[in-house]
């Protein structure tokens, strides 16, 4: 009766074999986020996830690819059919599996949502070397518990992702970045119906508008006259990445943060150049100890010997 | 079910108020099932807490008496998820129904779980905001139930289902402790426990407060009704629209049987001689919405639409949606009972699977209406019947099984939005291996090691790979 238990590809099977069942192990992606979430134990063996696009199905708005595929390669392949999967990492060398495991969303999150919502199916290698399937290659699915969400942002500590199916979207017809040195970013965001990004460094506000050209132009006209066209977003400071409640961004300054910053208005992500910011990522509710316990027990349940990405913790 | 022990009742009545602990037979039968015909089990006791602390008290008292807990919202679920199995304490959230706080900067709101989906949108309407997921049951289903089911709705094609709109959940766990999963910040530390909880159908704890994302109301909305002489043409139009790079807000299909039923009920001017209609909605800024609407008209015509009508007024638009959302009410005119299925297939398999579904149902002498979210390939075959006819229930069951198998064979899944609950629990092995299921079980066990929250739901019990492919005992009573 195994009607849809589509067998894993040969590439995924050999990836599982390589991961094996014993000894500390980690997946090497594009090395673009290697130091996120702790330093990997020196003894860990490095493996690579399969790379390459297995199938892009434009009329289904999905793509299946190896987790080791560089995002740049994926972006190019999808663009051939006018589509994208907005993983938006800082570097196109980042691998699909790497972006998902780290779980960082790009600056277009305001419009496209977080990266966690892109993952429809994952084939991952469990700590005992077995292959596991989470989700399915369809755009809407509530069949069983949502292990896909759990994998995103888990920095490879619950399972090593070998192959994924991602949600795609049409590439917007028009794209414009605009900048103003004296606009209020909050007023700006509220004035717009659907900005893809509103960035702010304490002085300057950048806005990304995407969609039909007529819509983009109409939104640009809503902006205060101080906005002018720019080629793209500012470079994002790569020192510290803070995750704050969106309303906590009001009143941020370089002095509070200990360095220059770019904040994602309406989202709460703050990219800080360096140093030790005096603001901590929020969350100190009474249930935190219980949440910490759930996190520990989850890790213990999925990787009892702690062999997957030892040294790292989401 | 056995009567509850006097001690259990006394403790619950002391913790809540006596009036909010129900144990009379007349009251209890109201909580014996959900909106489906799957399962029936009058519970021993039903609690109606007002606060998180009261939920905690109920959970702790239940634990002390060795009783499981079944969370319940409005009871509109369609997979038997809220059916109280194993003599649980039923905890109903309907009295926890406040909109607690709106944050306009973040476009978010904290709500209590019993707040009804449509009431949330109504209460934030004056701010120009709304809550996007819109199940057809939105007038009566609760946000807590939506979270537990990861519910969808017509407008989830563009905006995503419940999980994409829930940022944080305050949860009472099986041990009576309370914690917040996720948070207002974009990337809460640790694993995405929020994401794991959404869609857990009451098996990982009770949601007692939810931080939802709100969306700005679109300045322009265009609703189109396209009339087709065949389901094949209508399905081709679905693929053509998506293929043209348009992602409508909603893209729904109704077949001839459904059109006849809802037209008789809602009088929306649907074409009674059509084999299928598409109801398509685009929303956004004025210019782009007009462009998308005319492109959709062109794609529908190119795919063979006999006529495409654009709703000229808000009233006309509302009437079309009323027709779409009243399908369940309308069927009462045909037969007294229904069984609504929910499965997803790749969009390109819609025609093939629909033809199979019609064949499966009609070859058994039954009637099926199709009304569904075509844009995401989410089929909702609705079988109508009269259970007083001898042997009919068995036929409906067989047809249901054959429909599920046809969807899975086409590369689909068991459920797109109604969940697994009790209804499809024993079909899980059709789409997941024993190892896949065991990993899902591990997740559940982290939240609820003793498996006391909503027992017997979602995951097949006992042997994973057994041939348990039948609707569970007790269904269809
Ligand atoms: C006419 C009709 C149309 C429908 N249309 C749609 C549709 O378009 N899309 C769709 O997705 N669904 C639809 N449904 C199904 C149903 O409305 C949804 O599943 C809804 O989310 C259930 O909400 P509820 O409050 O009624 O939950 P209930 O039925 O009370 O419970 C559903 C499940 O959630 C659990 N639960 C409830 N509250 C909590 C809580 N606070 N914490 C933890 N667990 C909880 C229960 O244990 C149960 O497993 C429809 C149903 C009907 C009758």
PDB file of N, CA, C and O in Angstrom, chain A residues 1 4-5 59-60 109 116 124 133 136 140-145 157 170 186 189 212 214-215 219 243-244 246-247 250 267 269 290-291 295 301 314, chain B residues 103 105 107 175 177 180 184-187 191 194 203 245 285 287-288 344 346-348 373 378 405 413-417 430-432 436 439-440 442:
ATOM      1  N   UNK A   1       0.823  -1.217   0.000  1.00  0.00           N
ATOM      2  CA  UNK A   1       0.000   0.000   0.000  1.00  0.00           C
ATOM      3  C   UNK A   1       0.853   1.262   0.000  1.00  0.00           C
ATOM      4  O   UNK A   1       0.339   2.358   0.143  1.00  0.00           O
ATOM      5  N   UNK A   4       2.596   6.458  -2.020  1.00  0.00           N
ATOM      6  CA  UNK A   4       3.375   7.656  -2.354  1.00  0.00           C
ATOM      7  C   UNK A   4       4.699   7.691  -1.612  1.00  0.00           C
ATOM      8  O   UNK A   4       5.320   8.721  -1.500  1.00  0.00           O
ATOM      9  N   UNK A   5       5.090   6.562  -1.086  1.00  0.00           N
ATOM     10  CA  UNK A   5       6.365   6.570  -0.384  1.00  0.00           C
ATOM     11  C   UNK A   5       7.477   6.595  -1.428  1.00  0.00           C
ATOM     12  O   UNK A   5       8.220   5.640  -1.598  1.00  0.00           O
ATOM     13  N   UNK A  59       4.499  25.174 -12.777  1.00  0.00           N
ATOM     14  CA  UNK A  59       3.036  25.253 -12.626  1.00  0.00           C
ATOM     15  C   UNK A  59       2.586  24.769 -11.250  1.00  0.00           C
ATOM     16  O   UNK A  59       1.458  25.018 -10.834  1.00  0.00           O
ATOM     17  N   UNK A  60       3.483  24.093 -10.511  1.00  0.00           N
ATOM     18  CA  UNK A  60       3.160  23.700  -9.139  1.00  0.00           C
ATOM     19  C   UNK A  60       3.754  24.680  -8.128  1.00  0.00           C
ATOM     20  O   UNK A  60       3.524  24.557  -6.917  1.00  0.00           O
ATOM     21  N   UNK A 109      11.725  39.935   4.061  1.00  0.00           N
ATOM     22  CA  UNK A 109      10.791  39.184   4.920  1.00  0.00           C
ATOM     23  C   UNK A 109       9.435  39.877   5.086  1.00  0.00           C
ATOM     24  O   UNK A 109       8.406  39.217   5.242  1.00  0.00           O
ATOM     25  N   UNK A 116      11.457  30.039   7.061  1.00  0.00           N
ATOM     26  CA  UNK A 116      10.855  28.793   7.570  1.00  0.00           C
ATOM     27  C   UNK A 116       9.582  28.424   6.802  1.00  0.00           C
ATOM     28  O   UNK A 116       9.213  27.253   6.746  1.00  0.00           O
ATOM     29  N   UNK A 124      15.927  14.134   5.575  1.00  0.00           N
ATOM     30  CA  UNK A 124      17.095  14.365   6.418  1.00  0.00           C
ATOM     31  C   UNK A 124      17.626  13.059   6.991  1.00  0.00           C
ATOM     32  O   UNK A 124      16.909  12.068   7.092  1.00  0.00           O
ATOM     33  N   UNK A 133      11.659  11.370   6.160  1.00  0.00           N
ATOM     34  CA  UNK A 133      10.983  12.355   5.323  1.00  0.00           C
ATOM     35  C   UNK A 133      10.041  13.179   6.187  1.00  0.00           C
ATOM     36  O   UNK A 133       9.266  12.635   6.969  1.00  0.00           O
ATOM     37  N   UNK A 136       5.801  17.136   2.493  1.00  0.00           N
ATOM     38  CA  UNK A 136       5.481  16.538   1.195  1.00  0.00           C
ATOM     39  C   UNK A 136       5.621  17.606   0.117  1.00  0.00           C
ATOM     40  O   UNK A 136       5.584  18.795   0.416  1.00  0.00           O
ATOM     41  N   UNK A 140       0.290  22.860   0.238  1.00  0.00           N
ATOM     42  CA  UNK A 140      -0.570  22.982   1.418  1.00  0.00           C
ATOM     43  C   UNK A 140      -0.682  21.601   2.036  1.00  0.00           C
ATOM     44  O   UNK A 140      -1.001  20.642   1.328  1.00  0.00           O
ATOM     45  N   UNK A 141      -0.423  21.489   3.318  1.00  0.00           N
ATOM     46  CA  UNK A 141      -0.318  20.150   3.884  1.00  0.00           C
ATOM     47  C   UNK A 141      -0.381  20.199   5.409  1.00  0.00           C
ATOM     48  O   UNK A 141       0.384  20.909   6.038  1.00  0.00           O
ATOM     49  N   UNK A 142      -1.311  19.456   5.988  1.00  0.00           N
ATOM     50  CA  UNK A 142      -1.329  19.324   7.455  1.00  0.00           C
ATOM     51  C   UNK A 142      -1.351  17.850   7.845  1.00  0.00           C
ATOM     52  O   UNK A 142      -1.994  17.463   8.810  1.00  0.00           O
ATOM     53  N   UNK A 143      -0.642  17.045   7.068  1.00  0.00           N
ATOM     54  CA  UNK A 143      -0.616  15.607   7.329  1.00  0.00           C
ATOM     55  C   UNK A 143       0.458  15.291   8.362  1.00  0.00           C
ATOM     56  O   UNK A 143       1.628  15.161   8.024  1.00  0.00           O
ATOM     57  N   UNK A 144       0.067  15.231   9.616  1.00  0.00           N
ATOM     58  CA  UNK A 144       1.021  14.903  10.680  1.00  0.00           C
ATOM     59  C   UNK A 144       1.695  16.143  11.241  1.00  0.00           C
ATOM     60  O   UNK A 144       1.386  17.274  10.868  1.00  0.00           O
ATOM     61  N   UNK A 145       2.617  15.898  12.163  1.00  0.00           N
ATOM     62  CA  UNK A 145       3.268  17.013  12.858  1.00  0.00           C
ATOM     63  C   UNK A 145       4.310  17.664  11.960  1.00  0.00           C
ATOM     64  O   UNK A 145       4.897  17.025  11.084  1.00  0.00           O
ATOM     65  N   UNK A 157      21.285  20.308  14.234  1.00  0.00           N
ATOM     66  CA  UNK A 157      21.474  19.572  15.482  1.00  0.00           C
ATOM     67  C   UNK A 157      20.411  18.501  15.708  1.00  0.00           C
ATOM     68  O   UNK A 157      20.474  17.749  16.677  1.00  0.00           O
ATOM     69  N   UNK A 170       6.264  33.862  -8.223  1.00  0.00           N
ATOM     70  CA  UNK A 170       6.656  34.601  -9.429  1.00  0.00           C
ATOM     71  C   UNK A 170       7.623  35.732  -9.064  1.00  0.00           C
ATOM     72  O   UNK A 170       7.478  36.359  -8.009  1.00  0.00           O
ATOM     73  N   UNK A 186       8.827  54.646  10.507  1.00  0.00           N
ATOM     74  CA  UNK A 186       7.536  54.078  10.911  1.00  0.00           C
ATOM     75  C   UNK A 186       6.397  54.695  10.114  1.00  0.00           C
ATOM     76  O   UNK A 186       5.485  54.004   9.681  1.00  0.00           O
ATOM     77  N   UNK A 189       6.545  53.191   6.696  1.00  0.00           N
ATOM     78  CA  UNK A 189       5.992  51.843   6.569  1.00  0.00           C
ATOM     79  C   UNK A 189       4.477  51.860   6.569  1.00  0.00           C
ATOM     80  O   UNK A 189       3.831  51.164   5.788  1.00  0.00           O
ATOM     81  N   UNK A 212       3.900  44.888  -9.720  1.00  0.00           N
ATOM     82  CA  UNK A 212       3.647  45.460 -11.043  1.00  0.00           C
ATOM     83  C   UNK A 212       4.244  46.862 -11.067  1.00  0.00           C
ATOM     84  O   UNK A 212       4.154  47.600 -10.065  1.00  0.00           O
ATOM     85  N   UNK A 214       3.252  49.575 -12.326  1.00  0.00           N
ATOM     86  CA  UNK A 214       2.285  50.640 -12.009  1.00  0.00           C
ATOM     87  C   UNK A 214       2.081  50.751 -10.490  1.00  0.00           C
ATOM     88  O   UNK A 214       1.952  51.856  -9.950  1.00  0.00           O
ATOM     89  N   UNK A 215       2.073  49.612  -9.806  1.00  0.00           N
ATOM     90  CA  UNK A 215       1.903  49.623  -8.348  1.00  0.00           C
ATOM     91  C   UNK A 215       3.135  50.200  -7.657  1.00  0.00           C
ATOM     92  O   UNK A 215       3.021  50.990  -6.713  1.00  0.00           O
ATOM     93  N   UNK A 219       3.193  53.454  -5.279  1.00  0.00           N
ATOM     94  CA  UNK A 219       3.699  53.451  -3.902  1.00  0.00           C
ATOM     95  C   UNK A 219       4.821  54.472  -3.747  1.00  0.00           C
ATOM     96  O   UNK A 219       4.908  55.155  -2.723  1.00  0.00           O
ATOM     97  N   UNK A 243      17.646  40.044  17.372  1.00  0.00           N
ATOM     98  CA  UNK A 243      16.264  39.726  17.065  1.00  0.00           C
ATOM     99  C   UNK A 243      15.394  40.372  18.148  1.00  0.00           C
ATOM    100  O   UNK A 243      15.342  39.893  19.272  1.00  0.00           O
ATOM    101  N   UNK A 244      14.765  41.490  17.827  1.00  0.00           N
ATOM    102  CA  UNK A 244      13.999  42.257  18.815  1.00  0.00           C
ATOM    103  C   UNK A 244      12.534  42.355  18.402  1.00  0.00           C
ATOM    104  O   UNK A 244      12.218  42.249  17.216  1.00  0.00           O
ATOM    105  N   UNK A 246       9.476  44.125  17.104  1.00  0.00           N
ATOM    106  CA  UNK A 246       9.535  45.261  16.174  1.00  0.00           C
ATOM    107  C   UNK A 246       9.390  46.617  16.852  1.00  0.00           C
ATOM    108  O   UNK A 246      10.039  47.591  16.469  1.00  0.00           O
ATOM    109  N   UNK A 247       8.550  46.683  17.890  1.00  0.00           N
ATOM    110  CA  UNK A 247       8.355  47.997  18.506  1.00  0.00           C
ATOM    111  C   UNK A 247       9.579  48.437  19.323  1.00  0.00           C
ATOM    112  O   UNK A 247       9.739  49.620  19.605  1.00  0.00           O
ATOM    113  N   UNK A 250      12.142  51.301  17.957  1.00  0.00           N
ATOM    114  CA  UNK A 250      12.002  52.746  18.144  1.00  0.00           C
ATOM    115  C   UNK A 250      13.072  53.201  19.122  1.00  0.00           C
ATOM    116  O   UNK A 250      13.255  52.599  20.174  1.00  0.00           O
ATOM    117  N   UNK A 267       9.951  44.157  11.273  1.00  0.00           N
ATOM    118  CA  UNK A 267      10.385  42.778  11.491  1.00  0.00           C
ATOM    119  C   UNK A 267      11.074  42.647  12.857  1.00  0.00           C
ATOM    120  O   UNK A 267      10.680  41.836  13.689  1.00  0.00           O
ATOM    121  N   UNK A 269      14.677  42.493  13.109  1.00  0.00           N
ATOM    122  CA  UNK A 269      16.068  42.063  12.978  1.00  0.00           C
ATOM    123  C   UNK A 269      16.950  43.310  12.902  1.00  0.00           C
ATOM    124  O   UNK A 269      16.627  44.255  12.190  1.00  0.00           O
ATOM    125  N   UNK A 290      11.119  26.518  31.245  1.00  0.00           N
ATOM    126  CA  UNK A 290      10.378  25.379  30.683  1.00  0.00           C
ATOM    127  C   UNK A 290      10.681  25.236  29.191  1.00  0.00           C
ATOM    128  O   UNK A 290      10.829  24.125  28.678  1.00  0.00           O
ATOM    129  N   UNK A 291      10.797  26.389  28.505  1.00  0.00           N
ATOM    130  CA  UNK A 291      11.133  26.353  27.079  1.00  0.00           C
ATOM    131  C   UNK A 291      12.545  25.791  26.901  1.00  0.00           C
ATOM    132  O   UNK A 291      12.792  24.976  26.014  1.00  0.00           O
ATOM    133  N   UNK A 295      13.690  22.502  24.742  1.00  0.00           N
ATOM    134  CA  UNK A 295      14.787  22.510  23.768  1.00  0.00           C
ATOM    135  C   UNK A 295      15.789  21.388  24.053  1.00  0.00           C
ATOM    136  O   UNK A 295      16.210  20.680  23.145  1.00  0.00           O
ATOM    137  N   UNK A 301      16.028  13.828  22.282  1.00  0.00           N
ATOM    138  CA  UNK A 301      15.155  12.865  21.610  1.00  0.00           C
ATOM    139  C   UNK A 301      15.630  12.582  20.189  1.00  0.00           C
ATOM    140  O   UNK A 301      15.495  11.469  19.693  1.00  0.00           O
ATOM    141  N   UNK A 314      20.973  26.124  18.551  1.00  0.00           N
ATOM    142  CA  UNK A 314      20.198  27.204  17.938  1.00  0.00           C
ATOM    143  C   UNK A 314      19.818  28.288  18.953  1.00  0.00           C
ATOM    144  O   UNK A 314      19.702  27.985  20.122  1.00  0.00           O
TER     145      UNK A 314
ATOM    146  N   UNK B 103      -0.847  45.665  18.593  1.00  0.00           N
ATOM    147  CA  UNK B 103       0.351  46.490  18.443  1.00  0.00           C
ATOM    148  C   UNK B 103       0.405  46.924  16.975  1.00  0.00           C
ATOM    149  O   UNK B 103       0.730  46.134  16.097  1.00  0.00           O
ATOM    150  N   UNK B 105       2.401  49.101  15.459  1.00  0.00           N
ATOM    151  CA  UNK B 105       3.751  49.172  14.893  1.00  0.00           C
ATOM    152  C   UNK B 105       4.151  47.837  14.273  1.00  0.00           C
ATOM    153  O   UNK B 105       4.761  47.780  13.222  1.00  0.00           O
ATOM    154  N   UNK B 107       1.980  45.371  13.678  1.00  0.00           N
ATOM    155  CA  UNK B 107       0.815  44.731  13.046  1.00  0.00           C
ATOM    156  C   UNK B 107       0.613  43.328  13.609  1.00  0.00           C
ATOM    157  O   UNK B 107       0.612  42.327  12.890  1.00  0.00           O
ATOM    158  N   UNK B 175       2.002  18.791  31.836  1.00  0.00           N
ATOM    159  CA  UNK B 175       2.348  18.765  33.258  1.00  0.00           C
ATOM    160  C   UNK B 175       1.777  19.973  34.005  1.00  0.00           C
ATOM    161  O   UNK B 175       2.081  20.185  35.173  1.00  0.00           O
ATOM    162  N   UNK B 177       2.442  23.065  33.441  1.00  0.00           N
ATOM    163  CA  UNK B 177       3.286  24.260  33.376  1.00  0.00           C
ATOM    164  C   UNK B 177       2.867  25.109  32.180  1.00  0.00           C
ATOM    165  O   UNK B 177       2.207  24.635  31.267  1.00  0.00           O
ATOM    166  N   UNK B 180       5.815  30.226  26.823  1.00  0.00           N
ATOM    167  CA  UNK B 180       5.509  30.888  25.547  1.00  0.00           C
ATOM    168  C   UNK B 180       6.443  30.338  24.471  1.00  0.00           C
ATOM    169  O   UNK B 180       7.663  30.389  24.620  1.00  0.00           O
ATOM    170  N   UNK B 184       7.458  37.775  19.983  1.00  0.00           N
ATOM    171  CA  UNK B 184       7.242  38.893  19.066  1.00  0.00           C
ATOM    172  C   UNK B 184       8.471  39.185  18.214  1.00  0.00           C
ATOM    173  O   UNK B 184       8.371  39.804  17.163  1.00  0.00           O
ATOM    174  N   UNK B 185       9.632  38.723  18.667  1.00  0.00           N
ATOM    175  CA  UNK B 185      10.851  38.954  17.893  1.00  0.00           C
ATOM    176  C   UNK B 185      10.893  38.008  16.693  1.00  0.00           C
ATOM    177  O   UNK B 185      10.306  36.931  16.743  1.00  0.00           O
ATOM    178  N   UNK B 186      11.602  38.375  15.625  1.00  0.00           N
ATOM    179  CA  UNK B 186      11.544  37.580  14.388  1.00  0.00           C
ATOM    180  C   UNK B 186      12.126  36.171  14.524  1.00  0.00           C
ATOM    181  O   UNK B 186      11.644  35.247  13.895  1.00  0.00           O
ATOM    182  N   UNK B 187      13.179  36.009  15.304  1.00  0.00           N
ATOM    183  CA  UNK B 187      13.806  34.702  15.445  1.00  0.00           C
ATOM    184  C   UNK B 187      14.013  34.408  16.925  1.00  0.00           C
ATOM    185  O   UNK B 187      15.058  34.708  17.486  1.00  0.00           O
ATOM    186  N   UNK B 191      14.860  26.094  19.162  1.00  0.00           N
ATOM    187  CA  UNK B 191      14.134  25.467  18.057  1.00  0.00           C
ATOM    188  C   UNK B 191      12.797  26.161  17.842  1.00  0.00           C
ATOM    189  O   UNK B 191      12.270  26.815  18.748  1.00  0.00           O
ATOM    190  N   UNK B 194       7.212  26.917  18.304  1.00  0.00           N
ATOM    191  CA  UNK B 194       5.964  27.513  17.819  1.00  0.00           C
ATOM    192  C   UNK B 194       5.479  26.756  16.576  1.00  0.00           C
ATOM    193  O   UNK B 194       4.335  26.319  16.489  1.00  0.00           O
ATOM    194  N   UNK B 203      -2.502  17.690  20.785  1.00  0.00           N
ATOM    195  CA  UNK B 203      -1.715  16.609  21.383  1.00  0.00           C
ATOM    196  C   UNK B 203      -0.455  17.095  22.084  1.00  0.00           C
ATOM    197  O   UNK B 203       0.253  16.298  22.695  1.00  0.00           O
ATOM    198  N   UNK B 245       2.260  33.616 -14.000  1.00  0.00           N
ATOM    199  CA  UNK B 245       2.953  34.399 -12.984  1.00  0.00           C
ATOM    200  C   UNK B 245       2.023  35.204 -12.092  1.00  0.00           C
ATOM    201  O   UNK B 245       2.439  36.150 -11.431  1.00  0.00           O
ATOM    202  N   UNK B 285      -2.966  46.892  -4.762  1.00  0.00           N
ATOM    203  CA  UNK B 285      -3.091  48.271  -5.207  1.00  0.00           C
ATOM    204  C   UNK B 285      -3.910  48.307  -6.501  1.00  0.00           C
ATOM    205  O   UNK B 285      -3.987  47.311  -7.225  1.00  0.00           O
ATOM    206  N   UNK B 287      -3.823  49.660  -9.609  1.00  0.00           N
ATOM    207  CA  UNK B 287      -3.358  49.413 -10.972  1.00  0.00           C
ATOM    208  C   UNK B 287      -3.024  47.938 -11.196  1.00  0.00           C
ATOM    209  O   UNK B 287      -3.490  47.315 -12.153  1.00  0.00           O
ATOM    210  N   UNK B 288      -2.225  47.377 -10.296  1.00  0.00           N
ATOM    211  CA  UNK B 288      -1.808  45.983 -10.443  1.00  0.00           C
ATOM    212  C   UNK B 288      -2.983  45.030 -10.374  1.00  0.00           C
ATOM    213  O   UNK B 288      -3.019  44.009 -11.076  1.00  0.00           O
ATOM    214  N   UNK B 344      -4.906  16.926  -0.741  1.00  0.00           N
ATOM    215  CA  UNK B 344      -4.192  17.805  -1.655  1.00  0.00           C
ATOM    216  C   UNK B 344      -3.511  16.964  -2.725  1.00  0.00           C
ATOM    217  O   UNK B 344      -2.926  15.927  -2.420  1.00  0.00           O
ATOM    218  N   UNK B 346      -1.057  17.518  -6.524  1.00  0.00           N
ATOM    219  CA  UNK B 346      -0.411  18.525  -7.356  1.00  0.00           C
ATOM    220  C   UNK B 346      -1.459  19.155  -8.287  1.00  0.00           C
ATOM    221  O   UNK B 346      -2.327  18.446  -8.791  1.00  0.00           O
ATOM    222  N   UNK B 347      -1.366  20.472  -8.486  1.00  0.00           N
ATOM    223  CA  UNK B 347      -2.356  21.171  -9.319  1.00  0.00           C
ATOM    224  C   UNK B 347      -2.564  20.521 -10.673  1.00  0.00           C
ATOM    225  O   UNK B 347      -3.668  20.471 -11.197  1.00  0.00           O
ATOM    226  N   UNK B 348      -1.454  20.030 -11.230  1.00  0.00           N
ATOM    227  CA  UNK B 348      -1.531  19.446 -12.575  1.00  0.00           C
ATOM    228  C   UNK B 348      -2.266  18.107 -12.584  1.00  0.00           C
ATOM    229  O   UNK B 348      -2.553  17.578 -13.638  1.00  0.00           O
ATOM    230  N   UNK B 373     -10.374  24.471  -2.971  1.00  0.00           N
ATOM    231  CA  UNK B 373      -9.312  25.455  -3.170  1.00  0.00           C
ATOM    232  C   UNK B 373      -8.438  24.986  -4.329  1.00  0.00           C
ATOM    233  O   UNK B 373      -7.397  24.367  -4.125  1.00  0.00           O
ATOM    234  N   UNK B 378      -6.135  21.731  -3.414  1.00  0.00           N
ATOM    235  CA  UNK B 378      -6.758  21.205  -2.191  1.00  0.00           C
ATOM    236  C   UNK B 378      -8.217  20.816  -2.471  1.00  0.00           C
ATOM    237  O   UNK B 378      -9.104  21.653  -2.515  1.00  0.00           O
ATOM    238  N   UNK B 405      -6.921   7.048  -1.321  1.00  0.00           N
ATOM    239  CA  UNK B 405      -5.903   6.292  -2.051  1.00  0.00           C
ATOM    240  C   UNK B 405      -5.622   6.900  -3.413  1.00  0.00           C
ATOM    241  O   UNK B 405      -4.477   6.953  -3.856  1.00  0.00           O
ATOM    242  N   UNK B 413      -1.383  14.279  -0.544  1.00  0.00           N
ATOM    243  CA  UNK B 413      -1.305  14.012   0.891  1.00  0.00           C
ATOM    244  C   UNK B 413      -2.699  13.849   1.472  1.00  0.00           C
ATOM    245  O   UNK B 413      -3.701  14.122   0.812  1.00  0.00           O
ATOM    246  N   UNK B 414      -2.761  13.412   2.728  1.00  0.00           N
ATOM    247  CA  UNK B 414      -4.035  13.060   3.350  1.00  0.00           C
ATOM    248  C   UNK B 414      -4.893  14.265   3.674  1.00  0.00           C
ATOM    249  O   UNK B 414      -6.113  14.192   3.657  1.00  0.00           O
ATOM    250  N   UNK B 415      -4.252  15.381   4.020  1.00  0.00           N
ATOM    251  CA  UNK B 415      -5.051  16.536   4.431  1.00  0.00           C
ATOM    252  C   UNK B 415      -4.330  17.839   4.145  1.00  0.00           C
ATOM    253  O   UNK B 415      -3.131  17.964   4.386  1.00  0.00           O
ATOM    254  N   UNK B 416      -5.084  18.794   3.623  1.00  0.00           N
ATOM    255  CA  UNK B 416      -4.513  20.111   3.354  1.00  0.00           C
ATOM    256  C   UNK B 416      -4.826  21.107   4.436  1.00  0.00           C
ATOM    257  O   UNK B 416      -4.120  22.107   4.604  1.00  0.00           O
ATOM    258  N   UNK B 417      -5.931  20.871   5.183  1.00  0.00           N
ATOM    259  CA  UNK B 417      -6.291  21.848   6.201  1.00  0.00           C
ATOM    260  C   UNK B 417      -7.153  21.308   7.331  1.00  0.00           C
ATOM    261  O   UNK B 417      -7.177  21.907   8.394  1.00  0.00           O
ATOM    262  N   UNK B 430       0.153   5.466   4.760  1.00  0.00           N
ATOM    263  CA  UNK B 430       0.127   5.583   3.296  1.00  0.00           C
ATOM    264  C   UNK B 430       1.152   6.603   2.808  1.00  0.00           C
ATOM    265  O   UNK B 430       1.604   6.540   1.675  1.00  0.00           O
ATOM    266  N   UNK B 431       1.448   7.579   3.631  1.00  0.00           N
ATOM    267  CA  UNK B 431       2.351   8.640   3.166  1.00  0.00           C
ATOM    268  C   UNK B 431       3.651   8.744   3.959  1.00  0.00           C
ATOM    269  O   UNK B 431       4.566   9.457   3.544  1.00  0.00           O
ATOM    270  N   UNK B 432       3.705   8.087   5.101  1.00  0.00           N
ATOM    271  CA  UNK B 432       4.932   8.147   5.897  1.00  0.00           C
ATOM    272  C   UNK B 432       5.419   6.740   6.234  1.00  0.00           C
ATOM    273  O   UNK B 432       4.600   5.851   6.510  1.00  0.00           O
ATOM    274  N   UNK B 436       9.583   7.698   9.611  1.00  0.00           N
ATOM    275  CA  UNK B 436       9.047   9.068   9.573  1.00  0.00           C
ATOM    276  C   UNK B 436       8.068   9.278  10.736  1.00  0.00           C
ATOM    277  O   UNK B 436       8.112  10.295  11.440  1.00  0.00           O
ATOM    278  N   UNK B 439       9.618   9.564  14.166  1.00  0.00           N
ATOM    279  CA  UNK B 439      10.180  10.888  14.447  1.00  0.00           C
ATOM    280  C   UNK B 439       9.088  11.880  14.854  1.00  0.00           C
ATOM    281  O   UNK B 439       9.293  12.715  15.736  1.00  0.00           O
ATOM    282  N   UNK B 440       7.927  11.776  14.231  1.00  0.00           N
ATOM    283  CA  UNK B 440       6.823  12.650  14.642  1.00  0.00           C
ATOM    284  C   UNK B 440       6.406  12.339  16.081  1.00  0.00           C
ATOM    285  O   UNK B 440       6.085  13.231  16.865  1.00  0.00           O
ATOM    286  N   UNK B 442       8.354  11.213  18.395  1.00  0.00           N
ATOM    287  CA  UNK B 442       9.369  11.757  19.310  1.00  0.00           C
ATOM    288  C   UNK B 442       9.063  13.208  19.649  1.00  0.00           C
ATOM    289  O   UNK B 442       9.193  13.636  20.793  1.00  0.00           O
TER     290      UNK B 442
END
